[in-house]
Coordinates of N, CA and C in Angstrom, one line a residue:
M59 N 154.6 -40.8 -129.2 CA 154.6 -41.9 -128.2 C 156.2 -42.7 -127.8
D60 N 156.5 -42.7 -126.7 CA 157.7 -43.2 -126.3 C 157.8 -44.5 -126.5
R61 N 159.1 -45.0 -127.4 CA 159.2 -46.4 -127.5 C 160.2 -46.7 -126.4
V62 N 160.0 -48.1 -125.9 CA 161.0 -48.6 -124.7 C 161.9 -49.5 -125.8
M63 N 163.1 -49.3 -125.6 CA 164.0 -50.6 -126.0 C 164.0 -51.6 -125.2
L64 N 163.4 -52.9 -125.4 CA 163.7 -53.9 -124.7 C 164.9 -54.7 -124.9
H65 N 165.6 -55.1 -123.8 CA 167.0 -55.8 -123.8 C 166.6 -57.1 -123.8
R66 N 167.1 -57.8 -124.7 CA 166.7 -59.3 -124.9 C 167.8 -60.2 -125.0
N67 N 168.0 -61.2 -124.8 CA 168.9 -62.3 -124.7 C 168.9 -62.7 -126.3
P68 N 170.1 -62.8 -126.9 CA 170.1 -63.3 -128.1 C 169.5 -64.7 -128.5
M69 N 169.4 -65.3 -127.5 CA 168.7 -66.6 -127.7 C 167.2 -66.6 -127.8
G70 N 166.7 -65.5 -127.2 CA 165.3 -65.2 -127.3 C 164.8 -64.9 -128.7
G71 N 165.8 -64.4 -129.7 CA 165.4 -64.0 -130.9 C 165.3 -62.6 -130.8
L72 N 165.0 -61.9 -132.2 CA 164.9 -60.4 -132.2 C 163.6 -60.0 -131.7
V73 N 163.5 -58.9 -131.6 CA 162.2 -58.1 -130.8 C 161.5 -57.8 -132.1
V74 N 160.1 -58.4 -131.8 CA 159.1 -58.2 -132.9 C 158.4 -56.8 -132.9
C75 N 158.4 -56.1 -133.8 CA 157.8 -54.7 -133.8 C 157.3 -54.1 -135.0
D76 N 156.6 -53.1 -135.0 CA 156.2 -52.6 -136.2 C 157.4 -51.6 -136.6
P77 N 157.5 -51.5 -138.0 CA 158.5 -50.7 -138.6 C 158.0 -49.1 -138.4
V78 N 159.0 -48.2 -138.1 CA 158.6 -46.8 -138.1 C 158.8 -46.1 -139.5
G79 N 158.0 -44.9 -139.6 CA 158.2 -44.1 -140.8 C 158.8 -42.9 -140.6
P80 N 158.7 -42.1 -141.5 CA 159.5 -40.7 -141.2 C 159.0 -40.0 -140.2
D81 N 157.5 -40.3 -139.8 CA 157.0 -39.3 -138.9 C 157.6 -39.7 -137.4
Y82 N 158.3 -40.8 -137.3 CA 158.8 -41.3 -136.1 C 159.8 -40.1 -135.6
L83 N 160.5 -39.4 -136.5 CA 161.6 -38.4 -136.2 C 160.8 -36.9 -136.0
D84 N 159.6 -36.9 -136.3 CA 159.0 -35.6 -136.4 C 158.9 -35.0 -134.9
D85 N 158.9 -33.6 -134.9 CA 158.9 -33.1 -133.7 C 158.0 -31.8 -133.8
P86 N 156.5 -31.9 -133.6 CA 155.8 -31.0 -133.7 C 156.0 -29.5 -133.0
D87 N 156.7 -29.7 -131.7 CA 156.8 -28.5 -130.9 C 157.9 -27.7 -131.8
R88 N 159.1 -28.4 -132.1 CA 159.7 -27.8 -133.1 C 159.3 -26.7 -134.5
E89 N 158.2 -27.8 -134.9 CA 157.8 -27.0 -136.3 C 156.9 -25.9 -135.8
V90 N 156.3 -26.1 -134.7 CA 155.6 -24.7 -134.3 C 156.5 -23.5 -133.8
A91 N 157.5 -23.9 -133.2 CA 158.6 -22.9 -133.0 C 159.2 -22.2 -134.2
V92 N 159.6 -23.0 -135.1 CA 160.2 -22.7 -136.5 C 159.0 -21.9 -137.2
G93 N 157.9 -22.2 -137.3 CA 157.0 -21.7 -137.8 C 156.7 -20.1 -137.2
A94 N 156.8 -20.1 -135.9 CA 156.7 -18.5 -135.3 C 158.0 -17.8 -135.4
G95 N 159.1 -18.3 -135.5 CA 160.3 -17.8 -135.9 C 160.5 -17.4 -137.4
V96 N 159.8 -18.1 -138.4 CA 160.0 -17.7 -139.7 C 158.9 -16.5 -139.8
R97 N 157.7 -16.4 -139.2 CA 156.8 -15.3 -139.4 C 157.4 -14.3 -138.9
L98 N 158.1 -14.2 -137.7 CA 158.7 -13.1 -137.3 C 159.7 -12.5 -138.3
V99 N 160.7 -13.3 -138.7 CA 161.7 -12.9 -139.7 C 161.0 -12.4 -141.0
N100 N 160.1 -12.8 -141.5 CA 159.5 -12.3 -142.5 C 158.8 -11.0 -142.4
V101 N 158.2 -10.7 -141.3 CA 157.9 -9.5 -140.8 C 158.8 -8.4 -140.7
L102 N 159.8 -8.8 -139.8 CA 161.1 -7.6 -139.8 C 161.7 -7.6 -140.9
L103 N 161.8 -8.5 -142.0 CA 162.4 -8.2 -143.3 C 161.6 -7.1 -143.9
R104 N 160.4 -7.1 -144.0 CA 159.5 -6.0 -144.5 C 160.0 -4.6 -143.9
F105 N 160.5 -4.6 -142.9 CA 160.9 -3.4 -142.2 C 162.3 -3.2 -142.5
G106 N 163.1 -3.8 -143.2 CA 164.5 -3.8 -143.5 C 165.3 -4.4 -142.3
V107 N 164.7 -5.3 -141.6 CA 165.6 -5.8 -140.2 C 165.8 -7.4 -140.5
N108 N 167.0 -7.9 -140.6 CA 167.4 -9.1 -140.9 C 167.9 -9.6 -139.6
L109 N 167.4 -10.8 -139.0 CA 168.0 -11.4 -137.7 C 168.6 -12.8 -138.5
E110 N 169.9 -12.5 -138.8 CA 170.4 -13.7 -139.6 C 170.7 -14.9 -138.7
Q111 N 171.0 -14.6 -137.4 CA 171.2 -15.9 -136.5 C 170.0 -16.4 -135.6
I112 N 168.9 -16.0 -136.1 CA 167.9 -16.5 -135.1 C 167.6 -18.1 -135.4
S113 N 167.3 -18.7 -134.3 CA 167.3 -20.1 -134.4 C 166.1 -20.6 -133.3
A114 N 165.7 -21.8 -133.5 CA 164.8 -22.5 -132.6 C 165.7 -23.3 -131.9
D115 N 165.6 -23.0 -130.4 CA 166.5 -24.1 -129.6 C 165.7 -24.7 -128.5
K116 N 165.9 -26.0 -128.5 CA 165.4 -27.0 -127.5 C 165.7 -26.5 -126.1
V117 N 164.7 -26.4 -125.2 CA 164.7 -25.9 -123.9 C 165.2 -27.2 -123.0
C118 N 166.2 -27.1 -122.1 CA 166.6 -27.8 -121.3 C 165.7 -27.7 -120.1
H119 N 164.9 -28.8 -119.8 CA 164.0 -28.7 -118.7 C 164.7 -29.2 -117.4
S120 N 165.9 -29.6 -117.5 CA 166.4 -30.1 -116.0 C 167.1 -29.0 -115.6
C121 N 167.6 -27.6 -116.5 CA 168.4 -26.7 -115.9 C 167.5 -25.4 -116.0
T122 N 166.3 -25.4 -116.5 CA 165.3 -24.3 -116.3 C 163.9 -24.7 -116.0
D123 N 163.1 -23.6 -115.7 CA 161.7 -23.8 -115.4 C 160.9 -23.4 -116.5
V124 N 161.4 -23.0 -117.7 CA 160.5 -22.7 -118.9 C 159.8 -24.0 -119.2
K125 N 158.5 -23.6 -119.5 CA 157.5 -24.8 -119.9 C 157.6 -25.1 -121.4
D126 N 158.0 -24.2 -122.3 CA 158.1 -24.3 -123.6 C 159.0 -25.4 -124.0
A127 N 158.7 -26.2 -125.2 CA 159.6 -27.2 -125.7 C 160.8 -26.7 -126.3
Y128 N 160.7 -25.4 -127.0 CA 161.5 -24.7 -127.8 C 161.3 -23.3 -127.5
R129 N 162.3 -22.5 -127.6 CA 162.6 -21.1 -127.5 C 163.2 -20.6 -128.8
I130 N 162.9 -19.3 -129.2 CA 163.3 -18.6 -130.2 C 164.4 -17.7 -129.6
S131 N 165.7 -18.1 -130.4 CA 166.7 -17.2 -130.0 C 167.0 -16.3 -131.3
L132 N 167.3 -15.1 -130.7 CA 167.4 -13.9 -132.1 C 168.6 -14.0 -132.3
G133 N 169.6 -14.4 -131.6 CA 171.0 -14.5 -131.9 C 171.7 -13.5 -131.2
V134 N 173.0 -13.3 -131.5 CA 173.9 -12.3 -130.8 C 174.0 -11.1 -131.9
L135 N 173.6 -10.0 -131.3 CA 173.9 -8.7 -132.3 C 175.1 -7.9 -131.8
T136 N 175.8 -7.4 -132.6 CA 176.7 -6.2 -132.2 C 175.9 -5.0 -131.7
V137 N 176.7 -3.9 -131.1 CA 176.0 -2.8 -130.7 C 175.7 -2.1 -132.0
D138 N 176.7 -2.0 -132.8 CA 176.2 -1.3 -134.0 C 175.1 -1.8 -134.8
D139 N 174.7 -3.1 -135.1 CA 173.6 -3.7 -135.7 C 172.5 -3.5 -134.8
T140 N 172.5 -3.5 -133.7 CA 171.5 -3.3 -132.5 C 170.8 -1.7 -132.9
R141 N 171.9 -0.7 -133.0 CA 171.4 0.6 -133.1 C 170.7 0.7 -134.5
A142 N 171.3 0.0 -135.6 CA 171.0 0.1 -136.8 C 169.4 -0.5 -136.9
M143 N 169.2 -1.5 -136.3 CA 167.8 -2.2 -136.4 C 166.9 -1.3 -135.6
A144 N 167.3 -0.8 -134.7 CA 166.5 0.2 -133.8 C 166.1 1.4 -134.7
A145 N 167.0 2.0 -135.1 CA 166.7 3.1 -135.9 C 166.0 2.8 -137.1
Q146 N 166.1 1.7 -137.7 CA 165.2 1.3 -139.0 C 163.6 1.2 -138.3
L147 N 163.6 0.5 -137.3 CA 162.4 0.2 -136.9 C 161.5 1.6 -136.2
E148 N 162.5 2.4 -135.6 CA 161.9 3.8 -135.1 C 161.4 4.8 -136.4
S149 N 162.2 4.6 -137.3 CA 161.7 5.4 -138.5 C 160.5 4.9 -139.1
F150 N 160.3 3.7 -139.1 CA 158.9 3.3 -139.5 C 157.8 3.5 -138.4
A151 N 158.2 3.6 -137.3 CA 157.1 3.7 -136.3 C 156.7 5.4 -136.4
L152 N 157.7 6.2 -136.5 CA 157.5 7.8 -136.5 C 156.7 7.8 -137.9
E153 N 157.0 7.3 -138.8 CA 156.3 7.6 -140.2 C 154.8 7.1 -139.9
F154 N 154.6 5.8 -139.4 CA 153.2 5.5 -138.8 C 152.4 6.5 -137.9
E155 N 153.2 6.9 -137.1 CA 152.5 8.2 -136.2 C 152.1 9.4 -137.0
R156 N 153.0 9.8 -137.8 CA 152.7 10.9 -138.7 C 151.6 10.6 -139.7
M157 N 151.6 9.5 -140.2 CA 150.5 9.2 -141.1 C 149.1 9.1 -140.4
R158 N 149.2 8.6 -139.0 CA 147.9 8.2 -138.2 C 147.3 9.7 -137.9
E159 N 148.3 10.7 -137.4 CA 147.8 11.9 -137.1 C 147.2 12.7 -138.2
L160 N 147.7 12.6 -139.6 CA 147.6 13.2 -140.7 C 146.0 12.6 -141.0
L161 N 145.7 11.3 -141.0 CA 144.6 10.8 -141.1 C 143.5 11.1 -140.0
C162 N 143.8 11.2 -139.0 CA 142.9 11.9 -137.8 C 142.6 13.1 -138.1
S163 N 143.4 13.9 -138.6 CA 143.1 15.4 -138.8 C 142.3 15.7 -140.0
I164 N 142.5 14.9 -141.1 CA 141.5 14.8 -142.3 C 140.2 14.4 -142.1
S165 N 140.1 13.2 -141.1 CA 138.7 12.8 -140.7 C 138.0 13.8 -139.8
A166 N 138.8 14.5 -139.1 CA 138.2 15.4 -138.2 C 137.6 16.7 -138.9
R167 N 138.3 17.0 -140.1 CA 138.0 17.9 -140.9 C 136.8 17.7 -141.8
Q168 N 136.8 16.5 -142.4 CA 135.5 16.0 -143.2 C 134.4 15.7 -142.1
A169 N 134.6 15.6 -140.9 CA 133.3 15.5 -140.1 C 132.8 16.8 -139.6
G170 N 133.6 17.8 -139.9 CA 132.7 19.2 -139.7 C 132.7 19.6 -138.4
P171 N 132.2 20.8 -137.8 CA 132.2 21.4 -136.5 C 131.1 20.2 -135.7
A172 N 131.5 20.0 -134.7 CA 130.9 19.2 -133.5 C 129.5 19.9 -133.4
E173 N 128.5 19.0 -133.0 CA 127.2 19.8 -132.5 C 127.5 20.6 -131.3
G174 N 126.5 21.5 -131.4 CA 126.5 22.5 -130.1 C 127.7 23.4 -130.1
S175 N 128.7 23.5 -131.2 CA 129.7 24.4 -131.2 C 129.4 25.5 -132.1
V176 N 129.9 26.6 -131.7 CA 129.5 28.1 -132.3 C 130.4 28.3 -133.2

């Protein structure tokens, strides 16, 4: 809820208002963005990739047409860091492909010959 500051003359007395609590400073959009960023970091850490400069940045709506309140920035990576991360993820992808092919071939052998084959 947006609160409007009423400018009053000191002679009129202080503004009567309800006190605010800690939730006054909450930003649910940021919490959602941070949650998504944390999830991404935790998944990538399992693959040996660490994005140390990841951040949740508030979007400037006057200088962009992005609809989100926050965007996840992955940070700045050196070329060497980028190559190392790509190699790490690629090695896992190749291993997953190898395991899938192995599993498919085992499943095909266990299923036996197809009906109608000689």
